[in-house]
Short mmCIF file of C-alpha atoms and ligand atoms in Angstrom, two decimals:
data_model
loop_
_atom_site.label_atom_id
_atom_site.label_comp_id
_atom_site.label_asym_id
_atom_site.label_seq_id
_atom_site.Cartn_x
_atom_site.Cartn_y
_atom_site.Cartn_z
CA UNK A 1 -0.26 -4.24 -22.45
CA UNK A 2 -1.91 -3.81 -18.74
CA UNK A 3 0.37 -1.44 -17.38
CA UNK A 4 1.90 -1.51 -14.29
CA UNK A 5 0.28 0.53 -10.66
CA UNK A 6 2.40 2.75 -9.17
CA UNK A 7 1.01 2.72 -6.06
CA UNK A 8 1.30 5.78 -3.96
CA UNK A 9 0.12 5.01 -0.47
CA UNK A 10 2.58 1.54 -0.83
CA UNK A 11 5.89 3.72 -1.55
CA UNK A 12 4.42 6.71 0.93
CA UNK A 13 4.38 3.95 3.61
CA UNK A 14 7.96 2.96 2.58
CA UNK A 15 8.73 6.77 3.17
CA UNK A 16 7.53 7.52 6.19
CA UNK A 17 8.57 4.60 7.94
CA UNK A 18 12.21 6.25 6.93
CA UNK A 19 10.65 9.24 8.30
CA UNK A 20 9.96 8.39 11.84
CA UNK A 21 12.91 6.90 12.07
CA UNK A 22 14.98 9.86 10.59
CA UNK A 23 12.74 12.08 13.02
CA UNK A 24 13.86 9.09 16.28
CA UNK A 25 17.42 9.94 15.73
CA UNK A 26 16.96 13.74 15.28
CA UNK A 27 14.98 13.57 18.73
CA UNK A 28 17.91 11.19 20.28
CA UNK A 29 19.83 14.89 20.09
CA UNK A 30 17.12 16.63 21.89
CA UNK A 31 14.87 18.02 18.46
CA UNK A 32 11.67 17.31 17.35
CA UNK A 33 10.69 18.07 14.14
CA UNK A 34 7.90 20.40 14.21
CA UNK A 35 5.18 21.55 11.75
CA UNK A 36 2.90 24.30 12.10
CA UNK A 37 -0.43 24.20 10.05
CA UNK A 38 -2.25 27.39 9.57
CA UNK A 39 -5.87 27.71 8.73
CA UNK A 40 -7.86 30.87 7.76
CA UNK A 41 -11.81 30.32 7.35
CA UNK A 42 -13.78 27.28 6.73
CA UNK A 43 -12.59 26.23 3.31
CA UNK A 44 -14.61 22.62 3.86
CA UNK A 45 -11.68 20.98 1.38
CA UNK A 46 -8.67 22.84 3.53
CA UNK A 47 -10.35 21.24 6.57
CA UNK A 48 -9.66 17.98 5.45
CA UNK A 49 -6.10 18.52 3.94
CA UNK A 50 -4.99 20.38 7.05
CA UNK A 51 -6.32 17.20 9.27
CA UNK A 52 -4.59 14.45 7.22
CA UNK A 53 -1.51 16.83 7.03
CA UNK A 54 -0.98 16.69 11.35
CA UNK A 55 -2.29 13.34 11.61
CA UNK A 56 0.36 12.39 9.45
CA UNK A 57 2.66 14.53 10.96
CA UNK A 58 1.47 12.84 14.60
CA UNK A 59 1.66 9.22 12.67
CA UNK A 60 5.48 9.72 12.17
CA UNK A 61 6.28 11.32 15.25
CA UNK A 62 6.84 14.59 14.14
CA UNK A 63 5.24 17.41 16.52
CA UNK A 64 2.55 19.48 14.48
CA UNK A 65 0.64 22.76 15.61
CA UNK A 66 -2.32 23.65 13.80
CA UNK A 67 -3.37 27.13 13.79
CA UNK A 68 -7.54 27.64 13.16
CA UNK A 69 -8.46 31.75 12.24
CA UNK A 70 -11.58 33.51 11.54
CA UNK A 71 -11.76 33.76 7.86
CA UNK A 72 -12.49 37.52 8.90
CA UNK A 73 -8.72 37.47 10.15
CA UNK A 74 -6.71 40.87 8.77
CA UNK A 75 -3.92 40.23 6.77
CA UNK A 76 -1.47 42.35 9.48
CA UNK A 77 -2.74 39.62 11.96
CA UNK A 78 -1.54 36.68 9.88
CA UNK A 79 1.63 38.27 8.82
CA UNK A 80 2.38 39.03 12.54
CA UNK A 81 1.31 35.05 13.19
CA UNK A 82 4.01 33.88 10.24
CA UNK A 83 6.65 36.25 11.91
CA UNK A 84 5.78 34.29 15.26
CA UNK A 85 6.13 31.04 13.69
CA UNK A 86 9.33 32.14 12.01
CA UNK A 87 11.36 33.40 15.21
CA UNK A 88 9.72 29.74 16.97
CA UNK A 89 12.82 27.43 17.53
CA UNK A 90 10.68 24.22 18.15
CA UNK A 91 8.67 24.91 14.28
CA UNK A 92 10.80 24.07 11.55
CA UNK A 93 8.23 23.73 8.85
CA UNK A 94 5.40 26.48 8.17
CA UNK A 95 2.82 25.62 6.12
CA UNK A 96 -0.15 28.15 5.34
CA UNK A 97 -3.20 26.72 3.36
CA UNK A 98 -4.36 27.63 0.36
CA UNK A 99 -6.68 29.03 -0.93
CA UNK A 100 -7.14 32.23 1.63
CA UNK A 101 -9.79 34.62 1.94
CA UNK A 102 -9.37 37.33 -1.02
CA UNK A 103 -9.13 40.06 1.53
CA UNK A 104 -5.61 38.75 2.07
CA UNK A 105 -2.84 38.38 -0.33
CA UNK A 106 -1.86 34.89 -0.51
CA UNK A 107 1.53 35.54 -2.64
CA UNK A 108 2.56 38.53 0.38
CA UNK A 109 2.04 35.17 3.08
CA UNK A 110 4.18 33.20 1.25
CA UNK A 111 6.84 35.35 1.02
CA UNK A 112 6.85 36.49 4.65
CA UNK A 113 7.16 32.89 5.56
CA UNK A 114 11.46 32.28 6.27
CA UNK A 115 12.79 30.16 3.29
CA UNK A 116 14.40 27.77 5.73
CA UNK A 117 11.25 26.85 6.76
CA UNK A 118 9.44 26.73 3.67
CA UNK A 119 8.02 23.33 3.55
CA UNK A 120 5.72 23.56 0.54
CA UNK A 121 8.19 24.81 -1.72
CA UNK A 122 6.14 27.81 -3.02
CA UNK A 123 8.37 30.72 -1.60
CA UNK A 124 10.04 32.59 -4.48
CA UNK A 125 13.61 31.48 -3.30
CA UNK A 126 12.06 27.77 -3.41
CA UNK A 127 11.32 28.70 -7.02
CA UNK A 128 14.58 30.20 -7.65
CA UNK A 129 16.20 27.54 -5.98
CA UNK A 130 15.10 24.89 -7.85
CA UNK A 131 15.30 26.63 -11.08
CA UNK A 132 18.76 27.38 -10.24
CA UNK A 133 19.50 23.64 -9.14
CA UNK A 134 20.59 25.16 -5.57
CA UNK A 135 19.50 23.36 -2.29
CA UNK A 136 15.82 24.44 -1.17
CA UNK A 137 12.74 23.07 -0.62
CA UNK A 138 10.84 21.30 -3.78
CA UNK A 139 7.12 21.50 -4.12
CA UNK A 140 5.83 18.42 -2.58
CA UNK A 141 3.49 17.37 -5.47
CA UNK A 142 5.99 17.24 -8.19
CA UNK A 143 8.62 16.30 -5.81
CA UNK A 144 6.57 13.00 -4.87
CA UNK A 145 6.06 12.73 -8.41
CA UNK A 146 10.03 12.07 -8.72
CA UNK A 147 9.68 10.14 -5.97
CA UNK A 148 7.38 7.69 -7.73
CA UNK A 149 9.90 7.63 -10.77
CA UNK A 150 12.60 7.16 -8.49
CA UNK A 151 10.73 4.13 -7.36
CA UNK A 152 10.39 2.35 -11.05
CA UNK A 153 14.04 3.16 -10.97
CA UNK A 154 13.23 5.28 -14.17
CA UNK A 155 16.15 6.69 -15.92
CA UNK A 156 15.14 10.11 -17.54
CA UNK A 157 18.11 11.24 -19.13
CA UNK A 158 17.03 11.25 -22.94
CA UNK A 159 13.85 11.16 -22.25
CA UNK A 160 11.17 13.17 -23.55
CA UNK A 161 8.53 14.18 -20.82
CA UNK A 162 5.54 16.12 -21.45
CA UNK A 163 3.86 18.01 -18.67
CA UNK A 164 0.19 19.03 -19.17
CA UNK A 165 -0.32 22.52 -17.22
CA UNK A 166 1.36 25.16 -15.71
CA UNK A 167 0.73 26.20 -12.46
CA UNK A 168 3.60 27.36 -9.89
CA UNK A 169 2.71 24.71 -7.24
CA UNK A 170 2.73 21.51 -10.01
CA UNK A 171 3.66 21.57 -13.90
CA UNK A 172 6.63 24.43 -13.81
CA UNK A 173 8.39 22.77 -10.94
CA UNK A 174 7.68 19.40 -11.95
CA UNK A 175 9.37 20.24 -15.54
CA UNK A 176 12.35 21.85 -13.86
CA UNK A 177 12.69 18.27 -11.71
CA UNK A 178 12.66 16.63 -15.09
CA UNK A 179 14.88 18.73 -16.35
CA UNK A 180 17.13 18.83 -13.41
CA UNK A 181 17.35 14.66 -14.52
CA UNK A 182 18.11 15.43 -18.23
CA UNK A 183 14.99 14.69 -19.65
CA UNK A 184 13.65 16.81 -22.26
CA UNK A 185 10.66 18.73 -21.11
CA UNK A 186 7.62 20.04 -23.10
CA UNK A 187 4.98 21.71 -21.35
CA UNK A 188 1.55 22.15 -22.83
CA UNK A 189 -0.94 24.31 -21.36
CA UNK A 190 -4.53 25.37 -21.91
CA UNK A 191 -3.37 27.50 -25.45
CA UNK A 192 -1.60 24.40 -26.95
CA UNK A 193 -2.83 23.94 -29.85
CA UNK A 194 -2.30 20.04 -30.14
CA UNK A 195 -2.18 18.04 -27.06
CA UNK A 196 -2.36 14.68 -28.37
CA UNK A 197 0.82 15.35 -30.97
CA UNK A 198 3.15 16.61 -27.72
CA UNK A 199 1.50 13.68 -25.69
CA UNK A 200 2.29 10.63 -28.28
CA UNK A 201 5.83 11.57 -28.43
CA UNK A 202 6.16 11.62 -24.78
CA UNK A 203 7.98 8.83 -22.48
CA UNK A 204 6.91 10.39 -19.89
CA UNK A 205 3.98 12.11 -19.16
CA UNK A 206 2.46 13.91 -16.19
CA UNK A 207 -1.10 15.11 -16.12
CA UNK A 208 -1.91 18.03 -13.66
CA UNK A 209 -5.03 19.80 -15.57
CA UNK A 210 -7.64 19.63 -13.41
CA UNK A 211 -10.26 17.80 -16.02
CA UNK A 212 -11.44 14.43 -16.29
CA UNK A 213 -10.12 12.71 -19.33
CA UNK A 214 -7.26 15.06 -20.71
CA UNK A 215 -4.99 11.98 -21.26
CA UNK A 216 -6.98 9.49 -23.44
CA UNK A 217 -5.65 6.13 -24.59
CA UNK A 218 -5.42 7.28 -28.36
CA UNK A 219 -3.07 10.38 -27.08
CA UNK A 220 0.05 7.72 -25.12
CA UNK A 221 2.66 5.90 -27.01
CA UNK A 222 2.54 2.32 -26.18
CA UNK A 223 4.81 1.88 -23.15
CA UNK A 224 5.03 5.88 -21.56
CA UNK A 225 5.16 6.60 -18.11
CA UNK A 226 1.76 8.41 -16.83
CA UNK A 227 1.69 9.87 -14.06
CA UNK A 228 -1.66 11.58 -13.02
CA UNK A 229 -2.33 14.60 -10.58
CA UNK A 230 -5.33 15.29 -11.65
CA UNK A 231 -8.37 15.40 -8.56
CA UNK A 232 -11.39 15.92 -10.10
CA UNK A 233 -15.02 14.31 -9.72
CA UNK A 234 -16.70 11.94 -12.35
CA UNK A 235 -20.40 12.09 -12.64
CA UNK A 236 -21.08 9.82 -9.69
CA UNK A 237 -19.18 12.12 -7.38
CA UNK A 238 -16.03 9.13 -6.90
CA UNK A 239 -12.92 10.94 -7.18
CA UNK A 240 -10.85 10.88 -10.00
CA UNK A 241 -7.95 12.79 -12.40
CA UNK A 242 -6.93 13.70 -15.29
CA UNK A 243 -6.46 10.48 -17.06
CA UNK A 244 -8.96 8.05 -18.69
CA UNK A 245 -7.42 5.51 -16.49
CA UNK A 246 -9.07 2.25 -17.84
CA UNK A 247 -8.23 3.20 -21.57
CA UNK A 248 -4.89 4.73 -20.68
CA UNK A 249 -3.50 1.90 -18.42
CA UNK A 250 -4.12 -1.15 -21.87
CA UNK A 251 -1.13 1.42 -23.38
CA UNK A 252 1.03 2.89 -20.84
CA UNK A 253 3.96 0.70 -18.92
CA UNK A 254 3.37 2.21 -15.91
CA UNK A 255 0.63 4.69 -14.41
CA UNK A 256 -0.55 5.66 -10.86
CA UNK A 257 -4.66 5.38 -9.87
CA UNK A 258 -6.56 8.25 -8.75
CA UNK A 259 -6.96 7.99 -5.98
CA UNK A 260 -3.93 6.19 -3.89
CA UNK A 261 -1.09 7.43 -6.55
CA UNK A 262 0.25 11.27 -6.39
CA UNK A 263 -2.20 12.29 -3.69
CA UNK A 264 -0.89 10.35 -0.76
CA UNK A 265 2.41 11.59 -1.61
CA UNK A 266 2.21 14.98 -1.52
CA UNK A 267 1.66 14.67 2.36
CA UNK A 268 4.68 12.15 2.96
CA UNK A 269 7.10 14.83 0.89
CA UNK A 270 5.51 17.83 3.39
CA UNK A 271 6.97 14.93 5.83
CA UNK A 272 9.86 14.75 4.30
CA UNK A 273 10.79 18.67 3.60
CA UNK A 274 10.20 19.01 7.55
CA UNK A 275 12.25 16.78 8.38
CA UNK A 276 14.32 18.15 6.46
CA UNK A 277 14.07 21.55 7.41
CA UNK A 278 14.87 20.24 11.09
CA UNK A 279 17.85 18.28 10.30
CA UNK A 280 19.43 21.44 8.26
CA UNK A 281 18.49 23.32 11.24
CA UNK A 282 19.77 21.45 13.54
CA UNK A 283 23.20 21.07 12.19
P1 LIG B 1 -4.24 25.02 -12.04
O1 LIG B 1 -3.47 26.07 -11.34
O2 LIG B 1 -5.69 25.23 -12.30
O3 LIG B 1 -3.50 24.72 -13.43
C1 LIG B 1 -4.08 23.91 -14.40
C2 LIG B 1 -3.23 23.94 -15.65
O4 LIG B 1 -3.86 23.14 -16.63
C3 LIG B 1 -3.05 25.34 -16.24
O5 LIG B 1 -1.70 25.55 -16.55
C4 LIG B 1 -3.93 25.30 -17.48
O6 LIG B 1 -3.43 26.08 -18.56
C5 LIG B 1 -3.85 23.85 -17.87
N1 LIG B 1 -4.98 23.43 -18.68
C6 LIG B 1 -6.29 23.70 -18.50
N2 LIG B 1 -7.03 23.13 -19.45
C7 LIG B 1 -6.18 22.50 -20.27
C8 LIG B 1 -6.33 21.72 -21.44
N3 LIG B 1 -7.53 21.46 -21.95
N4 LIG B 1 -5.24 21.21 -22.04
C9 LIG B 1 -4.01 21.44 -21.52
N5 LIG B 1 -3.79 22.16 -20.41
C10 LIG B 1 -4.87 22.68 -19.79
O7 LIG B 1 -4.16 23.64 -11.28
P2 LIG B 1 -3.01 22.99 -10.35
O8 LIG B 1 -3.02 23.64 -9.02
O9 LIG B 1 -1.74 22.87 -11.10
O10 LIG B 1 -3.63 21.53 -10.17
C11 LIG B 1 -3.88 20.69 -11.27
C12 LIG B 1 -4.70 19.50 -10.81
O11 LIG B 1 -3.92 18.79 -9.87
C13 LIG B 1 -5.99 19.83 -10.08
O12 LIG B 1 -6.93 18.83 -10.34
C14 LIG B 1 -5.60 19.80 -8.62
O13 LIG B 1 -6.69 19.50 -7.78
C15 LIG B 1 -4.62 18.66 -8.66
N6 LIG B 1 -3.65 18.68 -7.57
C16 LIG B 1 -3.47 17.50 -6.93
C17 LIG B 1 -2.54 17.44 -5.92
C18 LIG B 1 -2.35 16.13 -5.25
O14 LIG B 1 -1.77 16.08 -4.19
N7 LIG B 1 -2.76 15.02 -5.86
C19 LIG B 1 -1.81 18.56 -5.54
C20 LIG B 1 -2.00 19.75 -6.25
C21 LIG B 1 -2.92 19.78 -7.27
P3 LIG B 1 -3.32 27.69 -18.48
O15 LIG B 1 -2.11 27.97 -17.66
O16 LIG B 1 -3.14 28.06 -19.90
O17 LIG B 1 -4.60 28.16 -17.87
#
């Protein structure tokens, strides 16, 4: 079997072209949907994301603001900076990037940031609002991840999907998504004892480790869903994730490429939470 490419930058496309024009008729009654970016230091990485994340904003017509700071900035100053953003009627989406300077609690930011304009999902009412099945804003790299199932017009419900890791921003929430579509969820982490017993059972399984080759051919069940988060390097310095992609993909039914799968559409669901944040706002 030669699985099938879920291709992330083809359905991200797809979204955003329902973005702009979601964001045309919001404007028609006088609002913009607006994103503010904030950047502490000179993170070379953050650089990068926080670029592609207004240039995609500008792309779909949504008004972005990005905020550059001394990495020497106090954490009073940025607090005071979130509060500003909060109380701004023409910002309806706050994102602050990660990682910041240790001098400044990261987890504090996050929660001073309103949850109605919570855009990456990691405020603890996103959390409990998920985990609750409530309305709130989803973390947008497992939420594009459901996007990408949505596309294969997957069916979860009785299926078993296995999550590999558990961070706050990727595996929890992406196993309370699954969940939330009745499938049943294992999630392995780095104190699993036996990855490649969970993973051969699964249907489903989504990679977000952080290693090259985690997810090896000999570990899928013929015909699974793999889904890969994974952004790592391989020796030649070409990016790559979590899954041995060529082995995997002679096995699996369906997988996404690193890059062009999952990455891609973590910035169109930032996109898409704004938007939603100014639509709920503006009602
Ligand atoms: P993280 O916070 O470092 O979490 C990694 C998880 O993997 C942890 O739960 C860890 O277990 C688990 N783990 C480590 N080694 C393992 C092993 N050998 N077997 C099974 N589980 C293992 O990372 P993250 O923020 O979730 O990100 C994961 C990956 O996704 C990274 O490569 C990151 O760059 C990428 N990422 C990509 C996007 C995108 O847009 N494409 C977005 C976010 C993240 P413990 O909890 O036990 O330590």
């Amino acid at each position: 079997m030669t699985a099938q490419l879920i291709d992330g930058n083809q359905l991200s496309k797809q979204l955003r072209t329902e973005v702009t024009a979601r964001a045309q008729a919001l404007k028609v009654k006088g609002v913009t949907p607006g994103l503010a970016v904030v950047l502490v230091g000179d993170n070379p990485a953050s650089q990068v994301y926080v670029r592609n994340k207004v240039k995609a904003c500008e792309d779909s017509g949504l008004h972005s603001v990005l905020e550059k700071y001394e990495a020497t900035l106090t954490e009073a100053d940025l607090l005071a900076r979130v509060e500003a953003l909060n109380n701004d009627p023409s910002i309806h989406g706050i994102l602050v990037q990660l990682p910041l300077p240790a001098h400044i609690d990261a987890q504090k930011v996050i929660e001073a940031i309103s949850p109605a304009k919570d855009v990456d999902g990691f405020h603890i009412a996103s959390a409990g609002a998920l985990m609750t099945g409530m309305p709130g804003f989803w973390p947008c790299t497992p939420y594009g991840c459901m996007k990408m199932l949505d596309s294969i017009a997957y069916d979860l419900r009785g299926k078993h999907a296995v999550v590999i890791g558990r961070s706050n921003i990727v595996g929890k929430p992406m196993a309370l998504m699954l969940l939330q579509k009745n499938a049943t969820v294992t999630i392995c982490h780095s104190a699993t004892p036996d990855l490649k017993a969970m993973t051969l059972q699964a249907d489903v399984i989504v990679a977000a480790v952080g290693k090259r080759n985690v997810l090896t051919a000999d570990m899928v069940k013929p015909g699974a869903v793999v889904l890969d988060v994974g952004m790592n390097r391989n020796a030649e310095g070409k990016l790559c994730g979590d899954v041995d992609f060529e082995g995997v993909k002679q096995v699996a039914s369906h997988i996404t490429p690193v890059p062009g799968g999952v990455g891609p559409m973590t910035i169109t669901m930032l996109l898409v939470n704004t938007l939603e944040a100014a639509e709920r706002a503006s009602k």
